[in-house]
PDB file of C-alpha atoms in Angstrom:
ATOM      1  CA  MET A  64     -89.578-198.550 -27.026  1.00  0.00           C
ATOM      2  CA  PHE A  65     -89.726-200.902 -29.974  1.00  0.00           C
ATOM      3  CA  CYS A  66     -87.189-203.345 -28.565  1.00  0.00           C
ATOM      4  CA  VAL A  67     -88.934-203.636 -25.188  1.00  0.00           C
ATOM      5  CA  ASN A  68     -92.512-203.528 -26.600  1.00  0.00           C
ATOM      6  CA  ASP A  69     -93.394-200.397 -24.626  1.00  0.00           C
ATOM      7  CA  HIS A  70     -96.751-199.777 -26.323  1.00  0.00           C
ATOM      8  CA  SER A  71     -98.044-197.117 -23.934  1.00  0.00           C
ATOM      9  CA  SER A  72     -94.990-194.868 -24.401  1.00  0.00           C
ATOM     10  CA  ALA A  73     -95.217-195.286 -28.161  1.00  0.00           C
ATOM     11  CA  ILE A  74     -98.896-194.280 -28.148  1.00  0.00           C
ATOM     12  CA  LYS A  75     -98.133-191.214 -25.988  1.00  0.00           C
ATOM     13  CA  LEU A  76     -95.607-190.086 -28.615  1.00  0.00           C
ATOM     14  CA  LEU A  77     -98.373-189.910 -31.225  1.00  0.00           C
ATOM     15  CA  HIS A  78     -99.732-186.798 -29.493  1.00  0.00           C
ATOM     16  CA  HIS A  79     -96.433-184.944 -29.909  1.00  0.00           C
ATOM     17  CA  HIS A  80     -94.380-183.964 -32.942  1.00  0.00           C
ATOM     18  CA  VAL A  81     -91.136-185.885 -33.028  1.00  0.00           C
ATOM     19  CA  ASN A  82     -88.137-185.127 -35.236  1.00  0.00           C
ATOM     20  CA  LEU A  83     -86.748-188.343 -36.681  1.00  0.00           C
ATOM     21  CA  ILE A  84     -83.070-188.610 -37.502  1.00  0.00           C
ATOM     22  CA  TYR A  85     -82.042-191.418 -39.827  1.00  0.00           C
ATOM     23  CA  ASP A  86     -78.628-193.020 -40.063  1.00  0.00           C
ATOM     24  CA  THR A  87     -77.008-192.659 -43.464  1.00  0.00           C
ATOM     25  CA  ASP A  88     -77.237-196.407 -44.078  1.00  0.00           C
ATOM     26  CA  LEU A  89     -81.035-196.168 -43.769  1.00  0.00           C
ATOM     27  CA  LYS A  90     -81.429-193.507 -46.479  1.00  0.00           C
ATOM     28  CA  LEU A  91     -82.449-194.744 -49.916  1.00  0.00           C
ATOM     29  CA  HIS A  92     -82.516-193.083 -53.348  1.00  0.00           C
ATOM     30  CA  SER A  93     -86.017-192.323 -54.646  1.00  0.00           C
ATOM     31  CA  ASP A  94     -85.653-194.821 -57.518  1.00  0.00           C
ATOM     32  CA  ASN A  95     -84.805-197.709 -55.196  1.00  0.00           C
ATOM     33  CA  PRO A  96     -87.105-200.668 -56.071  1.00  0.00           C
ATOM     34  CA  SER A  97     -87.756-201.403 -52.401  1.00  0.00           C
ATOM     35  CA  LEU A  98     -89.686-198.118 -52.002  1.00  0.00           C
ATOM     36  CA  LEU A  99     -93.439-198.110 -52.550  1.00  0.00           C
ATOM     37  CA  TRP A 100     -94.592-194.611 -53.510  1.00  0.00           C
ATOM     38  CA  LYS A 101     -98.235-195.568 -53.966  1.00  0.00           C
ATOM     39  CA  GLY A 102     -99.122-196.819 -50.527  1.00  0.00           C
ATOM     40  CA  SER A 103    -102.901-196.549 -50.241  1.00  0.00           C
ATOM     41  CA  LYS A 104    -102.834-196.421 -46.436  1.00  0.00           C
ATOM     42  CA  HIS A 105    -100.410-194.410 -44.409  1.00  0.00           C
ATOM     43  CA  PHE A 106    -100.465-192.348 -41.264  1.00  0.00           C
ATOM     44  CA  LEU A 107     -98.118-189.597 -42.312  1.00  0.00           C
ATOM     45  CA  ASP A 108     -99.481-186.058 -42.376  1.00  0.00           C
ATOM     46  CA  PHE A 109     -96.447-184.435 -43.985  1.00  0.00           C
ATOM     47  CA  ILE A 110     -94.001-185.727 -46.571  1.00  0.00           C
ATOM     48  CA  LEU A 111     -91.290-183.454 -47.927  1.00  0.00           C
ATOM     49  CA  VAL A 112     -89.623-184.617 -51.128  1.00  0.00           C
ATOM     50  CA  ILE A 113     -86.526-182.672 -52.137  1.00  0.00           C
ATOM     51  CA  SER A 114     -84.887-183.227 -55.457  1.00  0.00           C
ATOM     52  CA  GLY A 115     -81.164-183.828 -55.683  1.00  0.00           C
ATOM     53  CA  LYS A 116     -81.041-181.847 -58.930  1.00  0.00           C
ATOM     54  CA  ILE A 117     -82.722-178.809 -60.442  1.00  0.00           C
ATOM     55  CA  GLY A 118     -86.007-179.786 -62.101  1.00  0.00           C
ATOM     56  CA  LEU A 119     -89.551-181.007 -61.651  1.00  0.00           C
ATOM     57  CA  HIS A 120     -88.759-184.721 -61.480  1.00  0.00           C
ATOM     58  CA  ALA A 121     -89.188-184.878 -57.693  1.00  0.00           C
ATOM     59  CA  PHE A 122     -92.965-185.207 -57.993  1.00  0.00           C
ATOM     60  CA  LEU A 123     -93.297-186.921 -61.386  1.00  0.00           C
ATOM     61  CA  PRO A 124     -93.627-190.722 -61.537  1.00  0.00           C
ATOM     62  CA  LYS A 125     -90.780-192.739 -63.043  1.00  0.00           C
ATOM     63  CA  THR A 126     -93.113-194.681 -65.341  1.00  0.00           C
ATOM     64  CA  LEU A 127     -94.124-193.853 -68.890  1.00  0.00           C
ATOM     65  CA  MET A 128     -97.843-194.153 -68.085  1.00  0.00           C
ATOM     66  CA  ASP A 129     -99.563-194.191 -64.716  1.00  0.00           C
ATOM     67  CA  TYR A 130    -103.352-193.943 -64.869  1.00  0.00           C
ATOM     68  CA  ASN A 131    -103.619-193.402 -61.119  1.00  0.00           C
ATOM     69  CA  PHE A 132    -101.348-190.356 -61.153  1.00  0.00           C
ATOM     70  CA  SER A 133    -102.985-186.977 -61.579  1.00  0.00           C
ATOM     71  CA  LEU A 134    -101.939-183.397 -60.985  1.00  0.00           C
ATOM     72  CA  THR A 135    -104.005-180.269 -61.151  1.00  0.00           C
ATOM     73  CA  LEU A 136    -101.832-177.329 -62.079  1.00  0.00           C
ATOM     74  CA  ASN A 137    -103.102-174.039 -60.754  1.00  0.00           C
ATOM     75  CA  LEU A 138    -100.755-171.170 -61.467  1.00  0.00           C
ATOM     76  CA  CYS A 139    -103.094-168.575 -59.953  1.00  0.00           C
ATOM     77  CA  LEU A 140    -101.996-169.223 -56.359  1.00  0.00           C
ATOM     78  CA  GLN A 141     -99.566-166.328 -56.159  1.00  0.00           C
ATOM     79  CA  SER A 142    -100.401-165.284 -52.605  1.00  0.00           C
ATOM     80  CA  ARG A 143    -100.587-168.755 -51.005  1.00  0.00           C
ATOM     81  CA  GLN A 144     -98.133-169.122 -48.118  1.00  0.00           C
ATOM     82  CA  PHE A 145     -96.059-172.267 -47.595  1.00  0.00           C
ATOM     83  CA  ARG A 146     -96.549-173.214 -43.941  1.00  0.00           C
ATOM     84  CA  PRO A 147     -94.613-176.369 -43.207  1.00  0.00           C
ATOM     85  CA  LYS A 148     -94.446-177.828 -39.734  1.00  0.00           C
ATOM     86  CA  PHE A 149     -91.145-179.666 -39.923  1.00  0.00           C
ATOM     87  CA  GLY A 150     -88.326-180.407 -42.316  1.00  0.00           C
ATOM     88  CA  LYS A 151     -85.341-178.720 -43.854  1.00  0.00           C
ATOM     89  CA  LEU A 152     -85.043-177.431 -47.409  1.00  0.00           C
ATOM     90  CA  GLY A 153     -81.510-176.083 -47.267  1.00  0.00           C
ATOM     91  CA  PHE A 154     -82.414-172.430 -47.834  1.00  0.00           C
ATOM     92  CA  ASP A 155     -84.480-169.689 -46.196  1.00  0.00           C
ATOM     93  CA  LEU A 156     -88.044-169.785 -47.557  1.00  0.00           C
ATOM     94  CA  THR A 157     -88.633-166.032 -47.505  1.00  0.00           C
ATOM     95  CA  GLY A 158     -89.885-165.003 -50.956  1.00  0.00           C
ATOM     96  CA  LEU A 159     -88.719-168.223 -52.666  1.00  0.00           C
ATOM     97  CA  VAL A 160     -91.693-170.608 -52.793  1.00  0.00           C
ATOM     98  CA  MET A 161     -94.464-170.876 -55.397  1.00  0.00           C
ATOM     99  CA  ALA A 162     -97.650-172.952 -55.138  1.00  0.00           C
ATOM    100  CA  ILE A 163     -98.282-174.664 -58.475  1.00  0.00           C
ATOM    101  CA  GLY A 164    -101.179-177.026 -57.832  1.00  0.00           C
ATOM    102  CA  GLU A 165    -102.451-180.127 -56.121  1.00  0.00           C
ATOM    103  CA  GLY A 166    -102.233-183.877 -56.496  1.00  0.00           C
ATOM    104  CA  GLN A 167    -103.947-186.739 -54.690  1.00  0.00           C
ATOM    105  CA  SER A 168    -104.115-185.376 -51.135  1.00  0.00           C
ATOM    106  CA  THR A 169    -100.924-183.380 -51.751  1.00  0.00           C
ATOM    107  CA  GLU A 170     -99.952-179.821 -52.474  1.00  0.00           C
ATOM    108  CA  LEU A 171     -97.308-179.045 -55.083  1.00  0.00           C
ATOM    109  CA  TRP A 172     -94.791-176.292 -54.440  1.00  0.00           C
ATOM    110  CA  LEU A 173     -91.711-175.080 -56.269  1.00  0.00           C
ATOM    111  CA  GLY A 174     -88.848-173.764 -54.191  1.00  0.00           C
ATOM    112  CA  PHE A 175     -86.278-171.543 -55.858  1.00  0.00           C
ATOM    113  CA  SER A 176     -83.033-172.154 -54.023  1.00  0.00           C
ATOM    114  CA  PRO A 177     -80.377-169.406 -54.177  1.00  0.00           C
ATOM    115  CA  ILE A 178     -77.369-170.491 -56.234  1.00  0.00           C
ATOM    116  CA  VAL A 179     -75.020-170.115 -53.241  1.00  0.00           C
ATOM    117  CA  ASN A 180     -76.999-172.812 -51.413  1.00  0.00           C
ATOM    118  CA  VAL A 181     -76.596-175.142 -54.384  1.00  0.00           C
ATOM    119  CA  GLU A 182     -72.861-174.506 -54.708  1.00  0.00           C
ATOM    120  CA  ASP A 183     -71.863-174.496 -51.013  1.00  0.00           C
ATOM    121  CA  ILE A 184     -73.104-177.429 -48.929  1.00  0.00           C
ATOM    122  CA  ASP A 185     -71.997-175.746 -45.677  1.00  0.00           C
ATOM    123  CA  ILE A 186     -74.453-172.876 -46.218  1.00  0.00           C
ATOM    124  CA  THR A 187     -77.175-175.404 -46.985  1.00  0.00           C
ATOM    125  CA  ASN A 188     -76.467-177.451 -43.859  1.00  0.00           C
ATOM    126  CA  ASN A 189     -76.537-174.349 -41.626  1.00  0.00           C
ATOM    127  CA  THR A 190     -79.958-173.118 -42.748  1.00  0.00           C
ATOM    128  CA  PRO A 191     -82.704-173.189 -40.121  1.00  0.00           C
ATOM    129  CA  LEU A 192     -85.447-175.787 -39.936  1.00  0.00           C
ATOM    130  CA  LEU A 193     -88.731-175.016 -41.710  1.00  0.00           C
ATOM    131  CA  ASN A 194     -90.677-174.513 -38.486  1.00  0.00           C
ATOM    132  CA  GLU A 195     -88.437-171.618 -37.413  1.00  0.00           C
ATOM    133  CA  LYS A 196     -89.463-168.009 -38.030  1.00  0.00           C
ATOM    134  CA  HIS A 197     -89.175-166.692 -41.594  1.00  0.00           C
ATOM    135  CA  GLY A 198     -90.849-164.026 -43.718  1.00  0.00           C
ATOM    136  CA  ASP A 199     -93.567-164.350 -46.350  1.00  0.00           C
ATOM    137  CA  THR A 200     -92.816-167.389 -48.481  1.00  0.00           C
ATOM    138  CA  HIS A 201     -94.662-166.436 -51.670  1.00  0.00           C
ATOM    139  CA  LEU A 202     -92.749-165.006 -54.617  1.00  0.00           C
ATOM    140  CA  THR A 203     -92.722-161.322 -55.433  1.00  0.00           C
ATOM    141  CA  SER A 204     -94.849-160.392 -58.443  1.00  0.00           C
ATOM    142  CA  VAL A 205     -91.796-160.177 -60.722  1.00  0.00           C
ATOM    143  CA  HIS A 206     -90.457-163.566 -59.631  1.00  0.00           C
ATOM    144  CA  TYR A 207     -93.953-165.037 -59.883  1.00  0.00           C
ATOM    145  CA  CYS A 208     -94.094-163.935 -63.543  1.00  0.00           C
ATOM    146  CA  MET A 209     -90.701-165.532 -64.123  1.00  0.00           C
ATOM    147  CA  GLY A 210     -91.845-168.778 -62.486  1.00  0.00           C
ATOM    148  CA  VAL A 211     -95.054-168.933 -64.533  1.00  0.00           C
ATOM    149  CA  MET A 212     -93.134-168.210 -67.732  1.00  0.00           C
ATOM    150  CA  PHE A 213     -90.667-170.983 -66.887  1.00  0.00           C
ATOM    151  CA  LEU A 214     -93.532-173.448 -66.436  1.00  0.00           C
ATOM    152  CA  ALA A 215     -95.300-172.165 -69.567  1.00  0.00           C
ATOM    153  CA  CYS A 216     -92.139-172.672 -71.653  1.00  0.00           C
ATOM    154  CA  LEU A 217     -91.713-176.126 -70.162  1.00  0.00           C
ATOM    155  CA  LEU A 218     -95.317-177.145 -70.824  1.00  0.00           C
ATOM    156  CA  SER A 219     -95.296-175.701 -74.347  1.00  0.00           C
ATOM    157  CA  GLN A 220     -92.660-178.309 -75.251  1.00  0.00           C
ATOM    158  CA  ILE A 221     -95.250-181.100 -74.796  1.00  0.00           C
ATOM    159  CA  PRO A 222     -96.877-181.541 -78.235  1.00  0.00           C
ATOM    160  CA  SER A 223    -100.239-182.719 -76.902  1.00  0.00           C
ATOM    161  CA  MET A 224    -100.729-179.614 -74.739  1.00  0.00           C
ATOM    162  CA  ALA A 225    -102.245-176.515 -76.292  1.00  0.00           C
ATOM    163  CA  ILE A 226    -100.010-174.079 -74.433  1.00  0.00           C
ATOM    164  CA  HIS A 227     -98.363-171.344 -76.453  1.00  0.00           C
ATOM    165  CA  VAL A 228     -95.712-168.803 -75.516  1.00  0.00           C
ATOM    166  CA  ILE A 229     -95.723-165.663 -77.649  1.00  0.00           C
ATOM    167  CA  HIS A 230     -92.861-163.779 -75.999  1.00  0.00           C
ATOM    168  CA  LEU A 231     -90.267-165.775 -74.062  1.00  0.00           C
ATOM    169  CA  CYS A 232     -89.112-162.770 -72.038  1.00  0.00           C
ATOM    170  CA  GLY A 233     -92.318-160.758 -72.168  1.00  0.00           C
ATOM    171  CA  PRO A 234     -93.407-158.006 -74.552  1.00  0.00           C
ATOM    172  CA  HIS A 235     -91.351-155.353 -72.721  1.00  0.00           C
ATOM    173  CA  PHE A 236     -87.875-155.212 -71.200  1.00  0.00           C
ATOM    174  CA  ASP A 237     -89.128-154.566 -67.670  1.00  0.00           C
ATOM    175  CA  PHE A 238     -91.160-157.289 -65.927  1.00  0.00           C
ATOM    176  CA  HIS A 239     -93.251-154.606 -64.225  1.00  0.00           C
ATOM    177  CA  ASP A 240     -94.617-153.418 -67.597  1.00  0.00           C
ATOM    178  CA  TRP A 241     -96.366-156.574 -68.784  1.00  0.00           C
ATOM    179  CA  LYS A 242     -98.911-159.203 -67.766  1.00  0.00           C
ATOM    180  CA  ILE A 243     -98.644-162.960 -68.105  1.00  0.00           C
ATOM    181  CA  GLU A 244    -101.829-163.003 -70.192  1.00  0.00           C
ATOM    182  CA  ASP A 245    -100.018-160.916 -72.843  1.00  0.00           C
ATOM    183  CA  THR A 246     -97.364-163.599 -73.376  1.00  0.00           C
ATOM    184  CA  THR A 247     -98.938-167.035 -72.889  1.00  0.00           C
ATOM    185  CA  ASN A 248    -102.251-168.860 -72.576  1.00  0.00           C
ATOM    186  CA  VAL A 249    -101.093-171.014 -69.657  1.00  0.00           C
ATOM    187  CA  LEU A 250    -103.402-169.245 -67.173  1.00  0.00           C
TER     188      LEU A 250
END
C-alpha cells in the first residue's frame, strides 16, 4: 500500500487491528540513540515494553534526571486484571501479573515470568499471544505480598525515600499469617 500510495486501503486498515511483524534488521535496542521515547504526539493505543533482563529498568528513563518523567506507584491494586489486546510476553499471564501504578497516560505492570520460560527460549516462543484465552491475571494474595515486599525492599534502598522494612520475610513463617502493614510502611 505504501509503495503504490493506496491511501484508501491504508485508511480502511485503521478500523481493524493488525498484527505487525518486523524483520530482525528493523529491531533496535531500547538504548539506541535513534529512538525517541518522549514523542509528544503519537497514534498508538498500546505499547508493550518487555525487558531483556530481570528488573524494573524497562520503564525507567536512562537519564540521571528527567523533570518530565513521573510515576505514581499504587500498590493497592491487587485485584486489577491485565487485559491486553495484542502482544506476546513469553509466558501465560494466569496469576502472574501485578499492577503497580500509572505514568503519563500509561499503566505500569510487573509480570513474574516462570523460571522455565527464562531458561528455555523454545517454551517462551511457543506461548500463546496475549489476546488468547487465559485465567485471572492478578497475583494470589500470597504472591501479592511477596511482590509488595520486593518493591518495598527495593524502594527502601533509596536514601531520600522514607520507606522502611521491619521484617524482610514477614513477622511469621507463613505468608498467610501476616499483613503487609505489619512489616513495612510502603502502603
